[in-house]
RNA sequence: GGGUGCAUAGCUCAGCGGUAGAGCGCUUCCCUUACAAGGAAGAUGUCACAGGUUCGAUCCCUGUUGCGCCCACCA
C-alpha cells in the first residue's frame, strides 16, 4: 500500500490543541509498534510484483540482551529496509536468533551447578531438553527489546538456528561437503578450553599480553648439556626432542644424539629443524608435539612421538610426583624441582608474551592434540575471495576489503567439532569395524549392533554461515528463497568479518551454486563510550540502551546512533548526545504543533510557482535539494550524513527561518497565507517522511496527525521533483543576512530581544520589499511614526535600516566593531586581489574557482563600501 | 614481526586542493502567543611536527613523533 491509496481516516486526526507542548515517547512508541505489527506492515509477500529488498539480521545469541552495538546496527538495518519499503520495494528484514552453543550450554550448566548437579547427572538427552526449557523460559529477551527499539522485522519469518528447518539445512550441507571431500576428521593440535571442555577454533581464541616467566633449563649432562627456554615448563614432561637450527655451529655436534630429559628417565633426540631461529634465546628449542602447534609440526617432520601429559581439564597425567597437579601448579612445582637439581641456569625473569584465552570464558587456552572434524576451506575460500574480487559482492567501506582478502586468502582449515551437547550433532555414525557413515537428512542411520553416532556437535558458526539462505527455506526451493535470495545487504560489525561474513560467503556460494549470499557487505564500527573507550559487557562504562530508551525514547537513541554512523568508523556515544537527539524529536513535535495550529494542509496539488512567495519557493527548492542529497547519502551507506543533513535542514532552515517567516504571512491572511499553509504542510510532510526510517516513532505520530492518513511505514518515499529556484534561494539568503546583521547590532547595543524599536527600512532596489513585514517582525521593529529620528543607520546587503534608538546606545563600541570588520574586509580584498593578479592562478585554476574568488573580491569591496558608509553615519560619541 | 588506520575548537567527530565545520560544552541577553528539551547574539583552532609537489596544501607525497586496531606458531 502506498499513500496514493491512503485516505484520511475519520477519527484518527486529533485536534491540534490536544498535542501537549512536549513529546512523550513512552506514550506513543509501544502503541505504534503494536499497530505496525498488527497491520502486518513488516510482513513481506513472496508473491508480490515489487522488486525484493532483503536483509537478514545477524542473529543475536539466544542468551543475549540488547546492547548498544545491536541498537546501532539494528537502527541502520531498520533505516535501510524502511526506506526501501517506502520506495516501493518488497522489503524483508528477517529476524532470528543463534543457539550460541557454548554460551547457552554454559548458562544451563551454571543453573545446574546452582542445584549441585552437572550435565552428566542428567545425561545428554535430558540436558538438551533442559536447554530447550531454558530457551523457552529465559531465552530471547532480546526480541522484546528489538520491538522496543522499533525494529521493523518480519516476525512471521522469525528463525532459530536450531529449529527444524535450519537443522535440516545444516545436515544437508554437511552431507554435501562430506561427500565432496570438504569435511574430514583428523588428529591435530587444536585450541582447547579446559573450562568449557571443548575445542575452539582459531578465531575464538583471543590473545592478550600476559606476564609470564621465561625459564632456561639445562637438558642433558656434561658434553651433551644444552639449554632451552620455555614459558610453559610443565610441558617438558611431554618433550620428545630438542630442536636446533641445522646450521648452528654450537649444536652441530649434538644433532642426532640423545640427551637426558630432566625429571624423567627418558632420553630424547636432538633434531635439526629450519624452523628454529638460532638468534632467539639459546637457539635450542624443547619439542612437545602433543602440546604445541609448532612442536607438532616439527614432530611430524622428524617422526617424533607425541606424548600427551595433561587431561582435558589441564591436569597432569604423567605418573610421578606431578601427577594430579593442575597445569599451573605443575609449572611452579617443576621449576622448583629443576632448581633443586641446579638445572635452572637463568633465574626466572618477568616476561610478557601473548597468551591465548577462550573468548567465552577467558580461561587460558591449552593447545592439545586431539581428533576433530575439519572443513577444508581452500576451494571455498578461493570462491569467497573471487566473489569480492570480481565485483559480485561489494564491501563498504572499500578499504576494509583488504582485511577480508588477507583472511580468505590465508585461511586455515576450520575446526568445526565441539565437545558440547547443545548444538547440531555431527551426523556421522561409526560402525563396529571402524566404518564411518555420514547420514543425510532423509536417510536412516545404520542399524545393527555397535553403531554409534559421533558425540560432537558443530561449531555455532557452522549454522550461522547458512543463515542467508537457510532462513529462506533452503534446501527446499521455496517461494521465499526464489524471491529474496540473494539478500541485498549484510550489515554487521567489522569485528565478525572472519567469524561470520567470510563463512557465509563460502557456504552461500557453495550451497547456492555460485550465487552470493548478499550483494553488499556494509561494515560498521563498534560502539564506544563518549571518550572513545571500547564498551563491552565486562566494562563498567557499559550502558544499557534500554535505560536510555526509557529516559529519552527509542528515537533519541536511534538518531544518536545514526548520526554517529560514519562508514566503518567506531561510534562514540554519550548521554548528552542522546539528550540532544531527544531535543530534536521534541523540536519536530512542536514544529508540527505549530503547523497544525496554523492550519497547514497536506492535500491537493501545490500552488503554481507563480502563486508562491519567494520564501515558499526557497524552502521548496531547498527541500528538493535535500531529498537528492539524502538519497545519495543512503546509497553510499552514509547514515551520519543523511541524519545530519536532515537535522540541519529541519532545524536551521525550516524551523528557524521558514516557520518564523510564515508567521507574518499567516497573520496577514489572504491567498498568500493559503499558499504558505500548503507549502508548510508539504515541507513538513516530506521532512517527516525523510526522517521516518531513522526516527520512526515520532515521525509516525506526527505524520498521521498532520495528514490524517494511516501510516508513514507504508507511505511513499519523497522524490526530488527537480524544482529549484536559485533566485529565491539568493533572495532569502539576503533576508537572512540583513536580519542577522541587525540582530547583531541590537545585541551589541544591549537591546533586549523583545524590545520594540522604531525603524525605517529602505528596501528600494534590493528586491526585498516583499519581506519588509517579515523582517520587521523578526527584528522587532516598529513603524517609524511622526518625529522619527534615526540615530543609527545600517546599510546591509544594499538595504538601509534606520533605527531610532533615542540616543541611548554605545556608538563607540559599534565603531570599534565596525573598524574590526573593516580591517578584515580590507585584508580579504588584498588577498583576493593578489590572487586575481597571479598569472599562474588565472592560467591553471578552474573557472568556477576563479569566479568564486572574483565574487569574494567584489563582496569585500562591497563590505568596505558598506562599513565605510556605516562608520560615516555613526554619530560621534 | 607484518599489515592498517588515526592525529582538525575544551570533549567527540565531520570535511578534504581554492575564505576552517557540526553536536555537546562555554559567554551574554531573552519564558517574543510551536517549542526554556526553546530563541537570539557571541568567543574559541600555527587543521601533530619537518620537508616536498602546486599558482595555491588541513587536504596529495616523503619522513618524524604519538596513539589505535587487525593479523601472526617467536620457544
mmCIF file of N, CA and C in Angstrom, chain A residues 267-371:
data_model
loop_
_atom_site.group_PDB
_atom_site.id
_atom_site.type_symbol
_atom_site.label_atom_id
_atom_site.label_comp_id
_atom_site.label_asym_id
_atom_site.label_seq_id
_atom_site.Cartn_x
_atom_site.Cartn_y
_atom_site.Cartn_z
ATOM 1 N N UNK A 267 65.354 -40.416 27.493
ATOM 2 C CA UNK A 267 66.290 -39.623 26.702
ATOM 3 C C UNK A 267 65.567 -39.233 25.429
ATOM 4 N N UNK A 268 65.929 -38.058 24.935
ATOM 5 C CA UNK A 268 65.258 -37.560 23.721
ATOM 6 C C UNK A 268 66.306 -37.148 22.699
ATOM 7 N N UNK A 269 65.931 -37.249 21.432
ATOM 8 C CA UNK A 269 66.918 -36.927 20.400
ATOM 9 C C UNK A 269 67.070 -35.416 20.204
ATOM 10 N N UNK A 270 68.209 -35.019 19.672
ATOM 11 C CA UNK A 270 68.393 -33.644 19.215
ATOM 12 C C UNK A 270 68.204 -33.665 17.707
ATOM 13 N N UNK A 271 67.243 -32.872 17.243
ATOM 14 C CA UNK A 271 66.975 -32.867 15.802
ATOM 15 C C UNK A 271 67.300 -31.495 15.222
ATOM 16 N N UNK A 272 67.546 -31.485 13.919
ATOM 17 C CA UNK A 272 67.828 -30.224 13.240
ATOM 18 C C UNK A 272 66.591 -29.794 12.473
ATOM 19 N N UNK A 273 66.146 -28.557 12.712
ATOM 20 C CA UNK A 273 64.937 -28.097 12.021
ATOM 21 C C UNK A 273 65.079 -26.625 11.654
ATOM 22 N N UNK A 274 64.741 -26.333 10.400
ATOM 23 C CA UNK A 274 64.852 -24.965 9.868
ATOM 24 C C UNK A 274 63.996 -23.979 10.652
ATOM 25 N N UNK A 275 62.963 -24.479 11.263
ATOM 26 C CA UNK A 275 62.023 -23.593 11.976
ATOM 27 C C UNK A 275 62.695 -22.855 13.122
ATOM 28 N N UNK A 276 63.753 -23.465 13.688
ATOM 29 C CA UNK A 276 64.371 -22.870 14.869
ATOM 30 C C UNK A 276 65.153 -21.615 14.477
ATOM 31 N N UNK A 277 64.925 -20.565 15.226
ATOM 32 C CA UNK A 277 65.649 -19.316 14.989
ATOM 33 C C UNK A 277 66.874 -19.295 15.889
ATOM 34 N N UNK A 278 68.072 -19.419 15.303
ATOM 35 C CA UNK A 278 69.282 -19.501 16.137
ATOM 36 C C UNK A 278 69.530 -18.217 16.916
ATOM 37 N N UNK A 279 68.932 -17.145 16.456
ATOM 38 C CA UNK A 279 69.142 -15.867 17.135
ATOM 39 C C UNK A 279 68.320 -15.766 18.412
ATOM 40 N N UNK A 280 67.256 -16.524 18.474
ATOM 41 C CA UNK A 280 66.350 -16.362 19.606
ATOM 42 C C UNK A 280 66.773 -17.241 20.778
ATOM 43 N N UNK A 281 66.805 -16.677 21.971
ATOM 44 C CA UNK A 281 67.140 -17.434 23.175
ATOM 45 C C UNK A 281 68.473 -18.134 23.018
ATOM 46 N N UNK A 282 68.459 -19.394 23.364
ATOM 47 C CA UNK A 282 69.712 -20.146 23.287
ATOM 48 C C UNK A 282 69.876 -20.811 21.929
ATOM 49 N N UNK A 283 68.870 -20.703 21.113
ATOM 50 C CA UNK A 283 68.946 -21.369 19.812
ATOM 51 C C UNK A 283 68.559 -22.833 19.869
ATOM 52 N N UNK A 284 68.164 -23.283 21.053
ATOM 53 C CA UNK A 284 67.704 -24.665 21.190
ATOM 54 C C UNK A 284 66.280 -24.663 21.724
ATOM 55 N N UNK A 285 65.440 -25.489 21.140
ATOM 56 C CA UNK A 285 64.022 -25.486 21.484
ATOM 57 C C UNK A 285 63.595 -26.861 21.962
ATOM 58 N N UNK A 286 62.908 -26.874 23.082
ATOM 59 C CA UNK A 286 62.294 -28.135 23.514
ATOM 60 C C UNK A 286 61.088 -28.417 22.625
ATOM 61 N N UNK A 287 60.868 -29.658 22.324
ATOM 62 C CA UNK A 287 59.796 -30.011 21.392
ATOM 63 C C UNK A 287 58.757 -30.887 22.090
ATOM 64 N N UNK A 288 57.526 -30.337 22.179
ATOM 65 C CA UNK A 288 56.428 -31.056 22.823
ATOM 66 C C UNK A 288 55.294 -31.240 21.811
ATOM 67 N N UNK A 289 55.366 -32.224 20.988
ATOM 68 C CA UNK A 289 54.420 -32.323 19.867
ATOM 69 C C UNK A 289 52.951 -32.362 20.292
ATOM 70 N N UNK A 290 52.661 -32.865 21.485
ATOM 71 C CA UNK A 290 51.258 -33.010 21.856
ATOM 72 C C UNK A 290 50.671 -31.726 22.441
ATOM 73 N N UNK A 291 51.531 -30.729 22.693
ATOM 74 C CA UNK A 291 51.003 -29.559 23.386
ATOM 75 C C UNK A 291 51.425 -28.227 22.783
ATOM 76 N N UNK A 292 51.856 -28.256 21.562
ATOM 77 C CA UNK A 292 52.219 -27.001 20.913
ATOM 78 C C UNK A 292 52.154 -27.187 19.403
ATOM 79 N N UNK A 293 51.485 -26.284 18.742
ATOM 80 C CA UNK A 293 51.306 -26.459 17.294
ATOM 81 C C UNK A 293 52.618 -26.465 16.508
ATOM 82 N N UNK A 294 53.563 -25.617 16.902
ATOM 83 C CA UNK A 294 54.848 -25.629 16.205
ATOM 84 C C UNK A 294 55.564 -26.940 16.424
ATOM 85 N N UNK A 295 55.561 -27.351 17.679
ATOM 86 C CA UNK A 295 56.256 -28.575 18.035
ATOM 87 C C UNK A 295 55.612 -29.771 17.337
ATOM 88 N N UNK A 296 54.304 -29.667 17.174
ATOM 89 C CA UNK A 296 53.609 -30.739 16.475
ATOM 90 C C UNK A 296 54.119 -30.848 15.038
ATOM 91 N N UNK A 297 54.305 -29.679 14.441
ATOM 92 C CA UNK A 297 54.803 -29.664 13.061
ATOM 93 C C UNK A 297 56.228 -30.222 12.997
ATOM 94 N N UNK A 298 57.058 -29.839 13.960
ATOM 95 C CA UNK A 298 58.419 -30.367 13.998
ATOM 96 C C UNK A 298 58.374 -31.882 14.186
ATOM 97 N N UNK A 299 57.475 -32.309 15.079
ATOM 98 C CA UNK A 299 57.324 -33.742 15.338
ATOM 99 C C UNK A 299 56.982 -34.497 14.076
ATOM 100 N N UNK A 300 56.082 -33.905 13.310
ATOM 101 C CA UNK A 300 55.699 -34.525 12.039
ATOM 102 C C UNK A 300 56.922 -34.712 11.137
ATOM 103 N N UNK A 301 57.705 -33.639 11.036
ATOM 104 C CA UNK A 301 58.845 -33.665 10.115
ATOM 105 C C UNK A 301 59.906 -34.671 10.539
ATOM 106 N N UNK A 302 59.984 -34.918 11.842
ATOM 107 C CA UNK A 302 61.069 -35.794 12.306
ATOM 108 C C UNK A 302 60.546 -37.101 12.866
ATOM 109 N N UNK A 303 59.258 -37.309 12.623
ATOM 110 C CA UNK A 303 58.684 -38.589 13.020
ATOM 111 C C UNK A 303 58.820 -38.819 14.527
ATOM 112 N N UNK A 304 58.540 -37.795 15.279
ATOM 113 C CA UNK A 304 58.660 -37.907 16.730
ATOM 114 C C UNK A 304 57.355 -38.399 17.331
ATOM 115 N N UNK A 305 57.435 -39.106 18.425
ATOM 116 C CA UNK A 305 56.193 -39.497 19.099
ATOM 117 C C UNK A 305 55.559 -38.291 19.796
ATOM 118 N N UNK A 306 54.248 -38.349 20.002
ATOM 119 C CA UNK A 306 53.556 -37.293 20.740
ATOM 120 C C UNK A 306 53.149 -37.838 22.101
ATOM 121 N N UNK A 307 53.538 -37.144 23.109
ATOM 122 C CA UNK A 307 53.212 -37.575 24.470
ATOM 123 C C UNK A 307 52.253 -36.574 25.104
ATOM 124 N N UNK A 308 51.051 -37.033 25.338
ATOM 125 C CA UNK A 308 50.088 -36.145 25.993
ATOM 126 C C UNK A 308 50.299 -36.235 27.493
ATOM 127 N N UNK A 309 50.464 -35.075 28.123
ATOM 128 C CA UNK A 309 50.786 -35.107 29.544
ATOM 129 C C UNK A 309 49.694 -34.525 30.425
ATOM 130 N N UNK A 310 48.619 -34.029 29.787
ATOM 131 C CA UNK A 310 47.522 -33.484 30.594
ATOM 132 C C UNK A 310 46.209 -34.064 30.115
ATOM 133 N N UNK A 311 45.226 -34.049 31.014
ATOM 134 C CA UNK A 311 43.887 -34.439 30.592
ATOM 135 C C UNK A 311 43.127 -33.201 30.121
ATOM 136 N N UNK A 312 41.823 -33.399 29.857
ATOM 137 C CA UNK A 312 41.063 -32.314 29.248
ATOM 138 C C UNK A 312 40.869 -31.130 30.192
ATOM 139 N N UNK A 313 41.099 -31.334 31.471
ATOM 140 C CA UNK A 313 40.972 -30.214 32.414
ATOM 141 C C UNK A 313 42.306 -29.532 32.689
ATOM 142 N N UNK A 314 43.346 -29.987 32.024
ATOM 143 C CA UNK A 314 44.648 -29.382 32.229
ATOM 144 C C UNK A 314 45.368 -29.949 33.446
ATOM 145 N N UNK A 315 45.022 -31.157 33.820
ATOM 146 C CA UNK A 315 45.650 -31.794 34.969
ATOM 147 C C UNK A 315 46.683 -32.811 34.472
ATOM 148 N N UNK A 316 47.873 -32.780 35.109
ATOM 149 C CA UNK A 316 48.970 -33.651 34.674
ATOM 150 C C UNK A 316 48.614 -35.127 34.878
ATOM 151 N N UNK A 317 48.866 -35.889 33.858
ATOM 152 C CA UNK A 317 48.522 -37.307 33.912
ATOM 153 C C UNK A 317 49.745 -38.201 33.914
ATOM 154 N N UNK A 318 50.922 -37.616 33.831
ATOM 155 C CA UNK A 318 52.135 -38.437 33.793
ATOM 156 C C UNK A 318 52.423 -38.988 35.191
ATOM 157 N N UNK A 319 52.666 -40.303 35.238
ATOM 158 C CA UNK A 319 52.942 -40.902 36.538
ATOM 159 C C UNK A 319 54.166 -40.265 37.162
ATOM 160 N N UNK A 320 54.090 -40.031 38.440
ATOM 161 C CA UNK A 320 55.226 -39.433 39.120
ATOM 162 C C UNK A 320 54.782 -38.337 40.061
ATOM 163 N N UNK A 321 55.724 -37.542 40.521
ATOM 164 C CA UNK A 321 55.437 -36.547 41.559
ATOM 165 C C UNK A 321 54.473 -35.450 41.127
ATOM 166 N N UNK A 322 54.315 -35.263 39.827
ATOM 167 C CA UNK A 322 53.480 -34.141 39.371
ATOM 168 C C UNK A 322 52.078 -34.578 38.984
ATOM 169 N N UNK A 323 51.848 -35.838 38.984
ATOM 170 C CA UNK A 323 50.553 -36.361 38.575
ATOM 171 C C UNK A 323 49.446 -35.749 39.437
ATOM 172 N N UNK A 324 48.377 -35.334 38.776
ATOM 173 C CA UNK A 324 47.246 -34.806 39.508
ATOM 174 C C UNK A 324 47.315 -33.307 39.759
ATOM 175 N N UNK A 325 48.442 -32.704 39.446
ATOM 176 C CA UNK A 325 48.540 -31.265 39.629
ATOM 177 C C UNK A 325 47.930 -30.530 38.432
ATOM 178 N N UNK A 326 47.320 -29.441 38.735
ATOM 179 C CA UNK A 326 46.830 -28.563 37.683
ATOM 180 C C UNK A 326 48.032 -28.020 36.909
ATOM 181 N N UNK A 327 47.794 -27.643 35.643
ATOM 182 C CA UNK A 327 48.936 -27.244 34.807
ATOM 183 C C UNK A 327 49.747 -26.100 35.389
ATOM 184 N N UNK A 328 49.073 -25.171 36.074
ATOM 185 C CA UNK A 328 49.817 -24.026 36.610
ATOM 186 C C UNK A 328 50.561 -24.400 37.894
ATOM 187 N N UNK A 329 49.925 -25.279 38.685
ATOM 188 C CA UNK A 329 50.624 -25.794 39.864
ATOM 189 C C UNK A 329 51.841 -26.596 39.426
ATOM 190 N N UNK A 330 51.631 -27.391 38.421
ATOM 191 C CA UNK A 330 52.712 -28.229 37.923
ATOM 192 C C UNK A 330 53.865 -27.379 37.420
ATOM 193 N N UNK A 331 53.528 -26.235 36.834
ATOM 194 C CA UNK A 331 54.573 -25.376 36.295
ATOM 195 C C UNK A 331 55.541 -24.948 37.408
ATOM 196 N N UNK A 332 54.997 -24.442 38.509
ATOM 197 C CA UNK A 332 55.907 -23.997 39.562
ATOM 198 C C UNK A 332 56.576 -25.178 40.265
ATOM 199 N N UNK A 333 55.850 -26.274 40.394
ATOM 200 C CA UNK A 333 56.452 -27.450 41.031
ATOM 201 C C UNK A 333 57.641 -27.952 40.225
ATOM 202 N N UNK A 334 57.470 -27.949 38.937
ATOM 203 C CA UNK A 334 58.538 -28.457 38.074
ATOM 204 C C UNK A 334 59.733 -27.509 38.075
ATOM 205 N N UNK A 335 59.448 -26.218 38.022
ATOM 206 C CA UNK A 335 60.555 -25.259 38.086
ATOM 207 C C UNK A 335 61.296 -25.424 39.409
ATOM 208 N N UNK A 336 60.533 -25.631 40.488
ATOM 209 C CA UNK A 336 61.158 -25.837 41.792
ATOM 210 C C UNK A 336 62.040 -27.063 41.799
ATOM 211 N N UNK A 337 61.533 -28.135 41.268
ATOM 212 C CA UNK A 337 62.307 -29.377 41.246
ATOM 213 C C UNK A 337 63.567 -29.220 40.408
ATOM 214 N N UNK A 338 63.432 -28.503 39.307
ATOM 215 C CA UNK A 338 64.591 -28.301 38.432
ATOM 216 C C UNK A 338 65.637 -27.430 39.122
ATOM 217 N N UNK A 339 65.157 -26.469 39.882
ATOM 218 C CA UNK A 339 66.106 -25.604 40.569
ATOM 219 C C UNK A 339 66.911 -26.407 41.588
ATOM 220 N N UNK A 340 66.219 -27.290 42.280
ATOM 221 C CA UNK A 340 66.913 -28.124 43.252
ATOM 222 C C UNK A 340 68.018 -28.937 42.596
ATOM 223 N N UNK A 341 67.762 -29.307 41.369
ATOM 224 C CA UNK A 341 68.769 -30.081 40.645
ATOM 225 C C UNK A 341 69.811 -29.178 39.986
ATOM 226 N N UNK A 342 69.668 -27.902 40.187
ATOM 227 C CA UNK A 342 70.621 -26.969 39.581
ATOM 228 C C UNK A 342 70.482 -26.859 38.074
ATOM 229 N N UNK A 343 69.296 -27.110 37.600
ATOM 230 C CA UNK A 343 69.125 -27.086 36.153
ATOM 231 C C UNK A 343 68.512 -25.778 35.633
ATOM 232 N N UNK A 344 68.100 -24.917 36.568
ATOM 233 C CA UNK A 344 67.618 -23.622 36.117
ATOM 234 C C UNK A 344 68.853 -22.734 35.981
ATOM 235 N N UNK A 345 69.289 -22.510 34.730
ATOM 236 C CA UNK A 345 70.545 -21.789 34.550
ATOM 237 C C UNK A 345 70.351 -20.283 34.549
ATOM 238 N N UNK A 346 69.225 -19.846 34.064
ATOM 239 C CA UNK A 346 68.937 -18.427 34.197
ATOM 240 C C UNK A 346 67.728 -18.367 35.103
ATOM 241 N N UNK A 347 67.806 -17.511 36.117
ATOM 242 C CA UNK A 347 66.667 -17.417 37.028
ATOM 243 C C UNK A 347 65.460 -16.923 36.259
ATOM 244 N N UNK A 348 64.345 -17.209 36.835
ATOM 245 C CA UNK A 348 63.103 -16.725 36.235
ATOM 246 C C UNK A 348 63.209 -15.227 36.002
ATOM 247 N N UNK A 349 62.735 -14.784 34.918
ATOM 248 C CA UNK A 349 62.637 -13.333 34.778
ATOM 249 C C UNK A 349 61.274 -12.985 34.180
ATOM 250 N N UNK A 350 60.768 -11.825 34.556
ATOM 251 C CA UNK A 350 59.446 -11.442 34.045
ATOM 252 C C UNK A 350 59.488 -11.384 32.516
ATOM 253 N N UNK A 351 58.445 -11.817 31.947
ATOM 254 C CA UNK A 351 58.437 -11.905 30.501
ATOM 255 C C UNK A 351 56.989 -11.788 30.066
ATOM 256 N N UNK A 352 56.681 -10.716 29.313
ATOM 257 C CA UNK A 352 55.297 -10.627 28.847
ATOM 258 C C UNK A 352 55.216 -11.204 27.451
ATOM 259 N N UNK A 353 54.268 -12.036 27.291
ATOM 260 C CA UNK A 353 54.086 -12.636 25.978
ATOM 261 C C UNK A 353 52.606 -12.833 25.723
ATOM 262 N N UNK A 354 52.312 -13.105 24.499
ATOM 263 C CA UNK A 354 50.934 -13.186 24.059
ATOM 264 C C UNK A 354 50.365 -14.573 24.379
ATOM 265 N N UNK A 355 49.316 -14.586 25.193
ATOM 266 C CA UNK A 355 48.724 -15.850 25.604
ATOM 267 C C UNK A 355 47.275 -15.912 25.144
ATOM 268 N N UNK A 356 46.883 -17.067 24.632
ATOM 269 C CA UNK A 356 45.535 -17.223 24.123
ATOM 270 C C UNK A 356 44.521 -17.511 25.225
ATOM 271 N N UNK A 357 43.354 -16.864 25.095
ATOM 272 C CA UNK A 357 42.288 -17.102 26.063
ATOM 273 C C UNK A 357 41.018 -17.476 25.335
ATOM 274 N N UNK A 358 40.216 -18.275 26.005
ATOM 275 C CA UNK A 358 38.927 -18.669 25.438
ATOM 276 C C UNK A 358 38.033 -17.434 25.370
ATOM 277 N N UNK A 359 37.485 -17.146 24.194
ATOM 278 C CA UNK A 359 36.696 -15.929 24.043
ATOM 279 C C UNK A 359 35.392 -16.004 24.842
ATOM 280 N N UNK A 360 35.014 -17.187 25.248
ATOM 281 C CA UNK A 360 33.763 -17.328 26.006
ATOM 282 C C UNK A 360 33.971 -17.195 27.507
ATOM 283 N N UNK A 361 35.098 -17.670 28.007
ATOM 284 C CA UNK A 361 35.243 -17.689 29.465
ATOM 285 C C UNK A 361 36.599 -17.200 29.935
ATOM 286 N N UNK A 362 37.430 -16.713 29.058
ATOM 287 C CA UNK A 362 38.706 -16.107 29.406
ATOM 288 C C UNK A 362 39.736 -17.085 29.949
ATOM 289 N N UNK A 363 39.403 -18.346 30.052
ATOM 290 C CA UNK A 363 40.371 -19.334 30.524
ATOM 291 C C UNK A 363 41.527 -19.431 29.530
ATOM 292 N N UNK A 364 42.736 -19.610 30.065
ATOM 293 C CA UNK A 364 43.888 -19.762 29.186
ATOM 294 C C UNK A 364 43.734 -21.023 28.348
ATOM 295 N N UNK A 365 43.851 -20.851 27.083
ATOM 296 C CA UNK A 365 43.673 -21.965 26.156
ATOM 297 C C UNK A 365 44.869 -22.908 26.250
ATOM 298 N N UNK A 366 44.598 -24.180 26.157
ATOM 299 C CA UNK A 366 45.680 -25.160 26.162
ATOM 300 C C UNK A 366 45.727 -25.834 24.791
ATOM 301 N N UNK A 367 46.822 -25.658 24.063
ATOM 302 C CA UNK A 367 46.933 -26.390 22.804
ATOM 303 C C UNK A 367 46.934 -27.883 23.121
ATOM 304 N N UNK A 368 46.195 -28.629 22.366
ATOM 305 C CA UNK A 368 46.027 -30.024 22.743
ATOM 306 C C UNK A 368 45.883 -30.857 21.480
ATOM 307 N N UNK A 369 46.522 -31.994 21.501
ATOM 308 C CA UNK A 369 46.428 -32.902 20.361
ATOM 309 C C UNK A 369 45.116 -33.643 20.465
ATOM 310 N N UNK A 370 44.296 -33.510 19.435
ATOM 311 C CA UNK A 370 43.052 -34.258 19.537
ATOM 312 C C UNK A 370 42.397 -34.470 18.188
ATOM 313 N N UNK A 371 41.472 -35.436 18.179
ATOM 314 C CA UNK A 371 40.782 -35.819 16.955
ATOM 315 C C UNK A 371 39.574 -34.916 16.785
#
